Short mmCIF file of C-alpha atoms in Angstrom, two decimals:
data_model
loop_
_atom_site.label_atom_id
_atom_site.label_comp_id
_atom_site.label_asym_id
_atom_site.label_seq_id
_atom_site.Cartn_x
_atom_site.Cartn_y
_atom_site.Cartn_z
CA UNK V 1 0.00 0.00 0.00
CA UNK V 2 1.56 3.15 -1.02
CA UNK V 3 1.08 6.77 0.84
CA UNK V 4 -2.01 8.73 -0.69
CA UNK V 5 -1.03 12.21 -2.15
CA UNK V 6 -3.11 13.43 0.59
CA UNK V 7 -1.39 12.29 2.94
CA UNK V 8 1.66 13.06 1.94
CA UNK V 9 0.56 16.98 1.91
CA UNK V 10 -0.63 16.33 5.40
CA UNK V 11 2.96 15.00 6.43
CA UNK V 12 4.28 18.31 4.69
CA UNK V 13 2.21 20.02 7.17
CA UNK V 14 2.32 17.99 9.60
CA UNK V 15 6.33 18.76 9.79
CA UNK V 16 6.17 22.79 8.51
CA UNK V 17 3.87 22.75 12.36
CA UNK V 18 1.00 24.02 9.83
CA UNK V 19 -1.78 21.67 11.09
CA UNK V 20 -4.60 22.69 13.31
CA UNK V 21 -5.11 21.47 16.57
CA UNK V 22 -8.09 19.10 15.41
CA UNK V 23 -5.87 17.91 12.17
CA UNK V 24 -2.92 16.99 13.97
CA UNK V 25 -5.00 15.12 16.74
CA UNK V 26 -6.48 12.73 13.61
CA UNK V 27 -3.18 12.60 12.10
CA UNK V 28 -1.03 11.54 15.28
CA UNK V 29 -3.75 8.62 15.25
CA UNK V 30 -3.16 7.51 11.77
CA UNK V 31 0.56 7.92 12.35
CA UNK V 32 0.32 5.42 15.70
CA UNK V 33 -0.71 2.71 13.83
CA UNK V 34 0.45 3.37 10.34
CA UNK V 35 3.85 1.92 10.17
CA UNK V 36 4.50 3.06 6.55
CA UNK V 37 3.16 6.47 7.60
CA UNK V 38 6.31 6.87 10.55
CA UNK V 39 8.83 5.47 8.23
CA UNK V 40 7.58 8.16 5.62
CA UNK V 41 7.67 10.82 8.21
CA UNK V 42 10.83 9.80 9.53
CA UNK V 43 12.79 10.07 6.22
CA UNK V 44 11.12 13.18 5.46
CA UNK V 45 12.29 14.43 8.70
CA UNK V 46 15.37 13.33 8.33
CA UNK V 47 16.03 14.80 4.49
CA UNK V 48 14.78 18.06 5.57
CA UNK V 49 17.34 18.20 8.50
CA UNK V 50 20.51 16.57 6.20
CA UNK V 51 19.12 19.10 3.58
CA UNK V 52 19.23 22.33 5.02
CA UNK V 53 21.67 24.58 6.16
CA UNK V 54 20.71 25.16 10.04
CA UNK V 55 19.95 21.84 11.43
CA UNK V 56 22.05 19.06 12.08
CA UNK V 57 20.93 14.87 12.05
CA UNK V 58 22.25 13.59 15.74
CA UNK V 59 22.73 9.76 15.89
CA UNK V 60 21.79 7.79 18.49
CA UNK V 61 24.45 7.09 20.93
CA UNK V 62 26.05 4.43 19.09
CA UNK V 63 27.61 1.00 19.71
CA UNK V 64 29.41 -0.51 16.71
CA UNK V 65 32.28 -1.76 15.66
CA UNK V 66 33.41 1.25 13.24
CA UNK V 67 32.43 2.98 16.69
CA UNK V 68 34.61 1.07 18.49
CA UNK V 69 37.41 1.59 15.88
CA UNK V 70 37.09 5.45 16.16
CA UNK V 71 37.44 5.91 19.89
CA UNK V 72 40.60 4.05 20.02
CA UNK V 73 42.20 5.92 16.77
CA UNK V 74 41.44 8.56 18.69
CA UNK V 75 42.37 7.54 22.33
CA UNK V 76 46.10 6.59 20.26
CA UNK V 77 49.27 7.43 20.76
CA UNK V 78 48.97 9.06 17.46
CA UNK V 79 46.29 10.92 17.74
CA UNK V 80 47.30 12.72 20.89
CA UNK V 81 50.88 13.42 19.02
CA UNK V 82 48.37 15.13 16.08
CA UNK V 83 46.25 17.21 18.29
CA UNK V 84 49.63 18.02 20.56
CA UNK V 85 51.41 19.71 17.15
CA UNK V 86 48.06 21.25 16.51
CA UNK V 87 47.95 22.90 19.41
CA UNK V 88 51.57 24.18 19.08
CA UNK V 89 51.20 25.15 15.78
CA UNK V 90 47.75 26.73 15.99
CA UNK V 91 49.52 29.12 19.14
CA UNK V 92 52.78 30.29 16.33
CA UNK V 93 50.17 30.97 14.05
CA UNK V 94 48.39 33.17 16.56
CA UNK V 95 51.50 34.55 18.21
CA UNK V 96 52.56 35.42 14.59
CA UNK V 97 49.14 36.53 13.14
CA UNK V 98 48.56 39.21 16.48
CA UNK V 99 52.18 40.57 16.11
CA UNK V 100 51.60 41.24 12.70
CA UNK V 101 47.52 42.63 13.57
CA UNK V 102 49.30 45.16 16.45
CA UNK V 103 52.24 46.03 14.14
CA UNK V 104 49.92 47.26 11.25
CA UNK V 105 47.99 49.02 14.17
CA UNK V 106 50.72 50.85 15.84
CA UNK V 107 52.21 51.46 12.25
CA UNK V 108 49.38 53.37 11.68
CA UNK V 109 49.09 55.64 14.80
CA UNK V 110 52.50 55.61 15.60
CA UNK V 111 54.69 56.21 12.33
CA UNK V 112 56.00 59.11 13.15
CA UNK V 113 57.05 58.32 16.53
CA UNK V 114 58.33 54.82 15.35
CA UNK V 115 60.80 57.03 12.62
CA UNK V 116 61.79 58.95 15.69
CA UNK V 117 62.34 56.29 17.88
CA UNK V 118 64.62 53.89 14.73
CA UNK V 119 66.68 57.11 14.40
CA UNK V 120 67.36 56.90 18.74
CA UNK V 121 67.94 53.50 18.68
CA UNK V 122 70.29 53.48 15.80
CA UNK V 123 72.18 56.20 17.34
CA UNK V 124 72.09 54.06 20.60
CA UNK V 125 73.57 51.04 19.32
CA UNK V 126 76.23 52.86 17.49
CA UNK V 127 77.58 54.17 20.50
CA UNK V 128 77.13 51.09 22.12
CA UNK V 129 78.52 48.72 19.45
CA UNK V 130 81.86 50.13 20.52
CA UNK V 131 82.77 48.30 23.42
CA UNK V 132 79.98 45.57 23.12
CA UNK V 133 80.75 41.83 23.19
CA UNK V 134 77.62 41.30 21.44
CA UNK V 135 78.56 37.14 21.63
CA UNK V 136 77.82 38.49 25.65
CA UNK V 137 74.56 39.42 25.58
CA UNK V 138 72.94 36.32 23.60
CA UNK V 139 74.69 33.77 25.76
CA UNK V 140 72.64 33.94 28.64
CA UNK V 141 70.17 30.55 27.06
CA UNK V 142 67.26 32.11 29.39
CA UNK V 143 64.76 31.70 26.43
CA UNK V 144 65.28 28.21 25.75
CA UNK V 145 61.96 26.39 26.46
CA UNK V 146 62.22 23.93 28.89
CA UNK V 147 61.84 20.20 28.23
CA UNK V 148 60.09 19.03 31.71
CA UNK V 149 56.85 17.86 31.02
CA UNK V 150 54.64 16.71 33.92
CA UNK V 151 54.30 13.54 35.03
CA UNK V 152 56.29 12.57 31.68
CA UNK V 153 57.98 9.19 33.24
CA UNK V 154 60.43 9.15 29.67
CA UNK V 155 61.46 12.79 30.44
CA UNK V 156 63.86 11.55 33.95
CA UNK V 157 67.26 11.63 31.43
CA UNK V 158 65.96 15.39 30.08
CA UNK V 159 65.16 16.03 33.49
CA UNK V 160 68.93 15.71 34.72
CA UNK V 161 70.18 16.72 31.41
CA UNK V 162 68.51 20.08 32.22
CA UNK V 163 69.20 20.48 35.90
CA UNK V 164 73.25 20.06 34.47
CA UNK V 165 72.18 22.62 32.31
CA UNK V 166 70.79 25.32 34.43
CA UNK V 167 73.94 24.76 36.44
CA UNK V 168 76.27 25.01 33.64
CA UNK V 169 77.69 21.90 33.91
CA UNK V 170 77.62 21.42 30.20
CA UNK V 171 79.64 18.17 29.76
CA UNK V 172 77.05 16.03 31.38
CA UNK V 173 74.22 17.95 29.80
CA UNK V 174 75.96 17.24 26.57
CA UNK V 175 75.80 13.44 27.36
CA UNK V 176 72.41 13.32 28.59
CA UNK V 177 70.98 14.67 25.29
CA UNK V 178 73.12 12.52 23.43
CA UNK V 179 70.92 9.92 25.62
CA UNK V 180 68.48 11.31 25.09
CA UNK V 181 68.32 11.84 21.21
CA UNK V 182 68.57 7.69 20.98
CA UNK V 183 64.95 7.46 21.96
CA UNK V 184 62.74 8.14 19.58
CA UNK V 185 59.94 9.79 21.28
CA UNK V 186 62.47 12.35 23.03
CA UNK V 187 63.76 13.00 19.24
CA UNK V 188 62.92 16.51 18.66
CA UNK V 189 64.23 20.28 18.00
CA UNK V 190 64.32 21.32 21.50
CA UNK V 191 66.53 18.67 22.49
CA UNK V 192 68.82 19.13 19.42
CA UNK V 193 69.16 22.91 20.43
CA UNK V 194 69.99 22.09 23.87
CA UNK V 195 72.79 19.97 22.53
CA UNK V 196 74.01 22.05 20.15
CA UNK V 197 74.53 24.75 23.15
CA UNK V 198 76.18 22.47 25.64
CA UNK V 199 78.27 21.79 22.18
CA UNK V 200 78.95 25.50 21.57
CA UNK V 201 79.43 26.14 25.07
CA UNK V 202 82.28 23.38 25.46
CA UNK V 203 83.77 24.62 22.01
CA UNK V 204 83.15 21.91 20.39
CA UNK V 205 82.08 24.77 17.50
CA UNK V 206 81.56 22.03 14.14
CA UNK V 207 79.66 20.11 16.05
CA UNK V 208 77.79 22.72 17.33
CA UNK V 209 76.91 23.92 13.59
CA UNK V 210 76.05 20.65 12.46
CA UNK V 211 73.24 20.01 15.42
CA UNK V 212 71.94 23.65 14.52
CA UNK V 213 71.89 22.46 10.65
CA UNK V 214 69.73 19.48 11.47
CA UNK V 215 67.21 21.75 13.21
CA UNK V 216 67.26 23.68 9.61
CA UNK V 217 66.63 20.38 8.07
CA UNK V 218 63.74 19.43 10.32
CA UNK V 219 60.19 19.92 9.60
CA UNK V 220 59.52 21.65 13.05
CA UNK V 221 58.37 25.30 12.60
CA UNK V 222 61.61 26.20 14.98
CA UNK V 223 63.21 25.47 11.93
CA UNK V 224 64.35 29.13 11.79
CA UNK V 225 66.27 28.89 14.93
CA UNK V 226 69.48 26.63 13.66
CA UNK V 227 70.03 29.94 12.10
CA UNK V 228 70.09 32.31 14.93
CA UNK V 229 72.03 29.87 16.62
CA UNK V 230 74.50 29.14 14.16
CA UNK V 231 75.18 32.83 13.83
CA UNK V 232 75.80 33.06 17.67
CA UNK V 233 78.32 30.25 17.11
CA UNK V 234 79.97 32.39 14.68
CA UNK V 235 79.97 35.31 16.47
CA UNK V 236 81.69 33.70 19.15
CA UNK V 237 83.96 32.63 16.64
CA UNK V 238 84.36 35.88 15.77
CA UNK V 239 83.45 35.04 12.21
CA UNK V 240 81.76 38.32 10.79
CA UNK V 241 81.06 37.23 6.98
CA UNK V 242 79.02 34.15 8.41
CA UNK V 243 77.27 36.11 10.91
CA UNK V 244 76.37 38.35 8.57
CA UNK V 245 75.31 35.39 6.29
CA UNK V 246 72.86 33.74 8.77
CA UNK V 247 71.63 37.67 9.78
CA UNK V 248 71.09 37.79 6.05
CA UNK V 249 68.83 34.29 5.87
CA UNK V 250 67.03 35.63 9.04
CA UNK V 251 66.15 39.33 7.52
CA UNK V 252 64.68 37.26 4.52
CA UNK V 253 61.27 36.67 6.38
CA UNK V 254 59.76 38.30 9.66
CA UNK V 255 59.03 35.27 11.02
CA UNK V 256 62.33 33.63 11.54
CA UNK V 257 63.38 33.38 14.93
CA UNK V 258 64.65 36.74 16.28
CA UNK V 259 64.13 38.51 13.43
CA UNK V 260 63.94 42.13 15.16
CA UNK V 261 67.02 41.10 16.79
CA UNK V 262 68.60 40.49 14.05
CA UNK V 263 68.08 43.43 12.44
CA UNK V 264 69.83 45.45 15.46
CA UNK V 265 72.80 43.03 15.18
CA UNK V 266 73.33 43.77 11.75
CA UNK V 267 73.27 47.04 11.70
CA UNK V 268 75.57 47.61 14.36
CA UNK V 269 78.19 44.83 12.09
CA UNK V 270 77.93 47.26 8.85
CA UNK R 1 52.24 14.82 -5.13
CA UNK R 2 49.23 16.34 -5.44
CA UNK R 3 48.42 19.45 -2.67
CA UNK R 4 45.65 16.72 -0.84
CA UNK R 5 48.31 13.86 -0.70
CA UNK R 6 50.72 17.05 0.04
CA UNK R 7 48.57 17.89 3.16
CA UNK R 8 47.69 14.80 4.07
CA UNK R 9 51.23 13.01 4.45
CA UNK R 10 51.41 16.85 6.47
CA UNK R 11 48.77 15.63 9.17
CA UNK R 12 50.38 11.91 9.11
CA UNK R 13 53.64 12.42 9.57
CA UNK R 14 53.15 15.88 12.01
CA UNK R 15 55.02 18.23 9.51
CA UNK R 16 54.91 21.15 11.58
CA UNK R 17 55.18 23.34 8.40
CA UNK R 18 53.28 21.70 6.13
CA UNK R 19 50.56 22.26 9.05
CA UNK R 20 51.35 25.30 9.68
CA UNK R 21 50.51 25.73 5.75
CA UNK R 22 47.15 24.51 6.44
CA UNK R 23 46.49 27.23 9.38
CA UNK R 24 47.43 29.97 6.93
CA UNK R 25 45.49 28.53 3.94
CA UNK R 26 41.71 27.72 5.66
CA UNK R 27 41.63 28.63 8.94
CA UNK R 28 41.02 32.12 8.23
CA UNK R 29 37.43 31.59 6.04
CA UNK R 30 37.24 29.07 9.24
CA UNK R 31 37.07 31.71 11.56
CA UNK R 32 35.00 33.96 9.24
CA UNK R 33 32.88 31.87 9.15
CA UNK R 34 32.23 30.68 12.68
CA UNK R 35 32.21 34.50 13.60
CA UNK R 36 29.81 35.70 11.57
CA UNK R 37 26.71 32.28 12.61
CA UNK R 38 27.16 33.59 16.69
CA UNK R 39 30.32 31.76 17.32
CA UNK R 40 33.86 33.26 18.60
CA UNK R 41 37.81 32.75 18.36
CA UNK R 42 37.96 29.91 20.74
CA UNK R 43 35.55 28.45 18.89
CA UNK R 44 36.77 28.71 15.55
CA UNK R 45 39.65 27.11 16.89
CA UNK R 46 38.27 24.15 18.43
CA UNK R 47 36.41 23.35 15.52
CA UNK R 48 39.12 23.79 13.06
CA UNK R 49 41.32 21.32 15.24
CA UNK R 50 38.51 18.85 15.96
CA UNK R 51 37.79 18.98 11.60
CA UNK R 52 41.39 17.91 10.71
CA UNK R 53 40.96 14.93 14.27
CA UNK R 54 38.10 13.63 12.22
CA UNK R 55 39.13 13.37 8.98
CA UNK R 56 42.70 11.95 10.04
CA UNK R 57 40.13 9.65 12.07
CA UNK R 58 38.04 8.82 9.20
CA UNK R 59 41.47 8.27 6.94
CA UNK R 60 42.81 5.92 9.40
CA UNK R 61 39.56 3.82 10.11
CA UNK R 62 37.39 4.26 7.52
CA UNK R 63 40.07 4.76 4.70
CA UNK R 64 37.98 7.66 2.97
CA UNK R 65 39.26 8.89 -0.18
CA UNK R 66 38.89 12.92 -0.54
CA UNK R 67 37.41 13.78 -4.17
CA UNK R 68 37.47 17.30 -3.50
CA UNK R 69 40.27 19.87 -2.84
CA UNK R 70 41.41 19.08 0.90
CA UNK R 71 40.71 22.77 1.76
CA UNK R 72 37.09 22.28 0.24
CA UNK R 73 36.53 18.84 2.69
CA UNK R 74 38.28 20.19 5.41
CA UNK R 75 35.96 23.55 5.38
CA UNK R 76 32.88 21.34 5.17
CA UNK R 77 33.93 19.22 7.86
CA UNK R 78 33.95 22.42 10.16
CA UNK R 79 31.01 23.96 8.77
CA UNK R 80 29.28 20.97 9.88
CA UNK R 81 31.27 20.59 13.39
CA UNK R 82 30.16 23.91 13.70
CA UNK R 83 26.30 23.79 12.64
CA UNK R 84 26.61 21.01 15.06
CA UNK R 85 27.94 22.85 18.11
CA UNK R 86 24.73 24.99 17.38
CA UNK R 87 22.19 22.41 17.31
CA UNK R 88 23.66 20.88 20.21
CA UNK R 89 22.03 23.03 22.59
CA UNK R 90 18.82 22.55 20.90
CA UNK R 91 18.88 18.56 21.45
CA UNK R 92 20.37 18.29 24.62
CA UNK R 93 19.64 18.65 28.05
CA UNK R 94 22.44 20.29 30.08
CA UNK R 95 23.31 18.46 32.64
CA UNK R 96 25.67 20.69 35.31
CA UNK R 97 28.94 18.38 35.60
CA UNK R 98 32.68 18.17 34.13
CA UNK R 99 33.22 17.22 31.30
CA UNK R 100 35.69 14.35 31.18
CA UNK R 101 37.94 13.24 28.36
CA UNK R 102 36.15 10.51 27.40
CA UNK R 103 32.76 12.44 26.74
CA UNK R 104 35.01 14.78 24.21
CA UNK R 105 36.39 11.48 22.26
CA UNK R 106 32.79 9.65 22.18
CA UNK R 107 31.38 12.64 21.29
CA UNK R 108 33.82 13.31 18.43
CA UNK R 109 33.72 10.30 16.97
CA UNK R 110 30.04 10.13 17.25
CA UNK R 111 30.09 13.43 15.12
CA UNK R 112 32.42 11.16 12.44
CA UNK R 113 29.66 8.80 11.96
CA UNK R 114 26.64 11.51 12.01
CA UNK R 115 29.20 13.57 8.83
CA UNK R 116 29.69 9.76 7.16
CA UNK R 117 25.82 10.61 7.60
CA UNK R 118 25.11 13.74 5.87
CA UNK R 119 27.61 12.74 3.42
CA UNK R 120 25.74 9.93 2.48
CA UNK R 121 22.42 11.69 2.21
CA UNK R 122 24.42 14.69 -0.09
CA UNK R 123 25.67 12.04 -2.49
CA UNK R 124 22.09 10.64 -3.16
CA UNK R 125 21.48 14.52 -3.65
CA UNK R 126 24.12 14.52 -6.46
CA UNK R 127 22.72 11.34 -8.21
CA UNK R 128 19.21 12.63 -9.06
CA UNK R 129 18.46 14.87 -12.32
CA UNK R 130 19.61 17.96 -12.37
CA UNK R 131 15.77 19.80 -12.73
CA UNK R 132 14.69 17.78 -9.56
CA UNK R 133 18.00 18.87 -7.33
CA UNK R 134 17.32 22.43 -8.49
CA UNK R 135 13.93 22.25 -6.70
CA UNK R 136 14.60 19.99 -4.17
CA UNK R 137 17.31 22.24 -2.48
CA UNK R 138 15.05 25.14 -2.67
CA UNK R 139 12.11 23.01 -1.14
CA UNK R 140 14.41 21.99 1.71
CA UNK R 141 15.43 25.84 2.31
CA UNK R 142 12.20 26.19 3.03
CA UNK R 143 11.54 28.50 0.11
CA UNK R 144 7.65 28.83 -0.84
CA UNK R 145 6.14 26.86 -3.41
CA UNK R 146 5.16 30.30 -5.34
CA UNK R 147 8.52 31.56 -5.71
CA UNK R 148 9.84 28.27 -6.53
CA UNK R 149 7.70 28.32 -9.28
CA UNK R 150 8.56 31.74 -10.20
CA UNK R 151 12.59 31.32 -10.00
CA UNK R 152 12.61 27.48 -12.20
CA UNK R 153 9.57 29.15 -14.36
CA UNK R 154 6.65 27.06 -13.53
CA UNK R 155 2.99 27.60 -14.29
CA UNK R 156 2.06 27.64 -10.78
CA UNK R 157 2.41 26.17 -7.24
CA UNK R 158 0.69 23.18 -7.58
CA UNK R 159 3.01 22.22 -10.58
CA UNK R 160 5.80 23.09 -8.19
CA UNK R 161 3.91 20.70 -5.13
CA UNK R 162 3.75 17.98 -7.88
CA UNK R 163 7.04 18.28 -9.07
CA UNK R 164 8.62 18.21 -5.22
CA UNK R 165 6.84 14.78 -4.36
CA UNK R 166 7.71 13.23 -7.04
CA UNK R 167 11.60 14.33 -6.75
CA UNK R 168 11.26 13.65 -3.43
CA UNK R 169 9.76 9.80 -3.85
CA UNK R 170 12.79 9.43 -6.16
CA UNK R 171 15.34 10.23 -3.81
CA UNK R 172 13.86 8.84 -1.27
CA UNK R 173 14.08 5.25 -2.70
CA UNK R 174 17.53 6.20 -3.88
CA UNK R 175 18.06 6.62 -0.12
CA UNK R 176 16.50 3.99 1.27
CA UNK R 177 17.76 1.13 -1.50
CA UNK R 178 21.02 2.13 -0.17
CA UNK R 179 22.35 -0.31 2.82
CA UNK R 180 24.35 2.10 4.48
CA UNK R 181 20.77 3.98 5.22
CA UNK R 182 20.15 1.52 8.13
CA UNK R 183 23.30 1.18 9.21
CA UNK R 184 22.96 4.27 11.94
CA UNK R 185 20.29 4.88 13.60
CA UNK R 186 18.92 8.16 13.71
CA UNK R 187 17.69 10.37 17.14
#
């Protein structure tokens, strides 16, 4: 038995709420015991719901195996890496996007006192740049994020590769994130830059430059940082014309590491 | 490689770059978007991340292929997370306790299998005639019979009426022929 045309304007009204009071009493009975009835009402309800652009079809709480399946993708170890880089890379983005939001801002109210101020500071660090280690001033490794996580059982060898660290005892720091860098899960850029500071600091300077190129080669976006760092290994060094050439790779895009920085630094070396 | 094998090998293999990429390409018509239908930043944001969860999800379990851009899917997929969100508040009662992890992970994946859902019901969409999708998505926007007839050029309404049931009795057996109709069941 197939649905009367009738009908099927009533269930149109029926689900528009267009149906007197009397009308949707003597429908709701036909609907009890009309099984084809529901099932047309239900997919009507249901295409007019997957169909629009405001409503959305909920399921019921469900209990099957491609359920099942889901839930523990997303309980995984891999998962929780995913929505951990996520995380870090949806905060850069932000961190880069509101920089660049307030810079436009105070470009525009402030131009004239940001001219004034450039033409101060360049003045400053002229007179300063005379008797300025500058190696000095970037060796103090107070923005290097720390490695500790909480309750992170793995982290115990970056743990006392960091307290070594913080207490300058670089040798066994160096050691510990050579440790450290043969587990896979502890494998990352923060660990490499550690490493190639403990490497820098013990003057171990090739080495140094090669852990700061692998940070380059990574896919991290700290990639930019292997070249701030490899230009305070040659400024230690002494070596102007590669300083200048890592300053150079950093001035090529605002949001390489220390990029204001770097602009002061190489404008005092000119 | 394509740009959606570019992205996706991105995602699976935690490029931080090739994510960051992603940010910069569609989360800003993300947050557009989710500003302008009552929503804010934080919520943008959640969405966005929850979008690229379930499709790596859906890659991993239900080995979907993308026939789209990625940037198309990936918008869809938070359109709908979002239109979800929305509706959420409309079908549930609020019940004043913490929400704990498990609740967010259920909850997500239960949105994976409500989008296989609506993805299911769009393709059936695609597969009728062209003249019958025209009116059917206009019928379904709620848009009155007389100015249906008026925009496709119909005599009157009750052509229109006529037309839309028997579209709609079309589709609907398209639908309902289909096994994966009764695989979920619906609230």
């Amino acid at each position: 038995m197939s649905i009367s045309e009738k009908l099927k304007i009533q269930v149109d009204d029926y689900l528009d709420g267009l149906m007197s009071d009397s009308e949707l009493s003597k429908f709701t009975e036909e609907l009890f015991s009309n099984l084809e009835l529901q099932n047309y009402v239900a997919i009507n309800k249901e295409m007019r719901i997957q169909y629009n652009d405001e409503d959305w079809q909920f399921l019921e709480k469900p209990s099957s195996d491609e359920f099942d399946d889901l839930t523990s993708y997303l309980n995984s170890d891999d998962a929780r890496l995913l929505k951990n880089t996520l995380t870090k890379v949806s905060s850069a983005y932000n961190k880069d996007n509101n920089a660049q939001a307030s810079k436009t801002n105070k470009a525009k109210v402030y131009s004239f006192f940001a001219i004034a101020a450039s033409i101060v500071l360049i003045i400053g660090l002229f007179i300063l740049n005379r008797d300025t280690n500058l190696y000095n001033i970037y060796n103090s490794w107070e923005e290097l994020p720390s490695l500790i996580e909480r309750g992170d059982v793995q982290s115990d060898v970056l743990q006392n590769a960091e307290n070594a660290f913080i207490s300058k005892d670089y040798k066994t720091a160096n050691s510990l994130y050579l440790k450290a860098l043969e587990n896979p899960s502890l494998n990352n850029v923060n660990v490499y830059l550690y490493l190639g500071i403990t490497q820098l600091e013990l003057g171990k300077h090739e080495e140094a430059i090669a852990t700061f190129d692998k940070i380059l080669e990574s896919d991290s976006i700290d990639f930019s940082k292997g070249y701030w760092y490899k230009a305070l290994v040659y400024l230690k060094l002494d070596n102007i014309v590669e300083v200048k050439k890592q300053l150079k790779i950093i001035l090529k895009d605002k949001n390489h590491y220390m990029y204001e920085e770097a602009i002061k630094i190489y404008s005092k070396l000119k | 490689m394509n740009k959606n094998d570019y992205f996706i090998t991105g995602l699976q293999t935690k490029n931080e770059k090739v994510i960051l990429e992603i940010y910069k390409t569609i989360y800003p018509n993300v947050k557009r978007f989710v500003l302008q239908n009552s929503g804010q930043e934080p919520d943008a944001e959640d969405v966005f991340q929850k979008a690229i969860l379930q499709i790596m999800a859906r890659l991993q379990v239900q080995n979907i292929e993308i026939k789209s851009t990625f940037d198309g899917y990936l918008f869809t997929a938070c359109k709908n997370l979002w239109r979800r969100e929305l509706n959420k508040t409309k079908n549930v009662v609020t019940i004043d306790q913490p929400i704990e992890p498990d609740d967010d992970i259920n909850d997500l994946a239960q949105s994976i299998l409500e989008q296989e859902r609506w993805e299911f019901f769009q393709e059936k969409l695609e597969l009728i005639s062209g003249n019958c999708k025209q009116i059917l998505q206009r019928f379904f926007k709620k848009i009155p019979y007389k100015i249906i007839a008026k925009e496709l050029d119909y005599n009157d309404e009750n052509v229109v009426r006529q037309r839309v049931f028997k579209c709609k009795s079309k589709l609907t057996e398209m639908i309902k022929s289909d096994n994966r109709f009764n695989q979920l069941k619906t609230l």
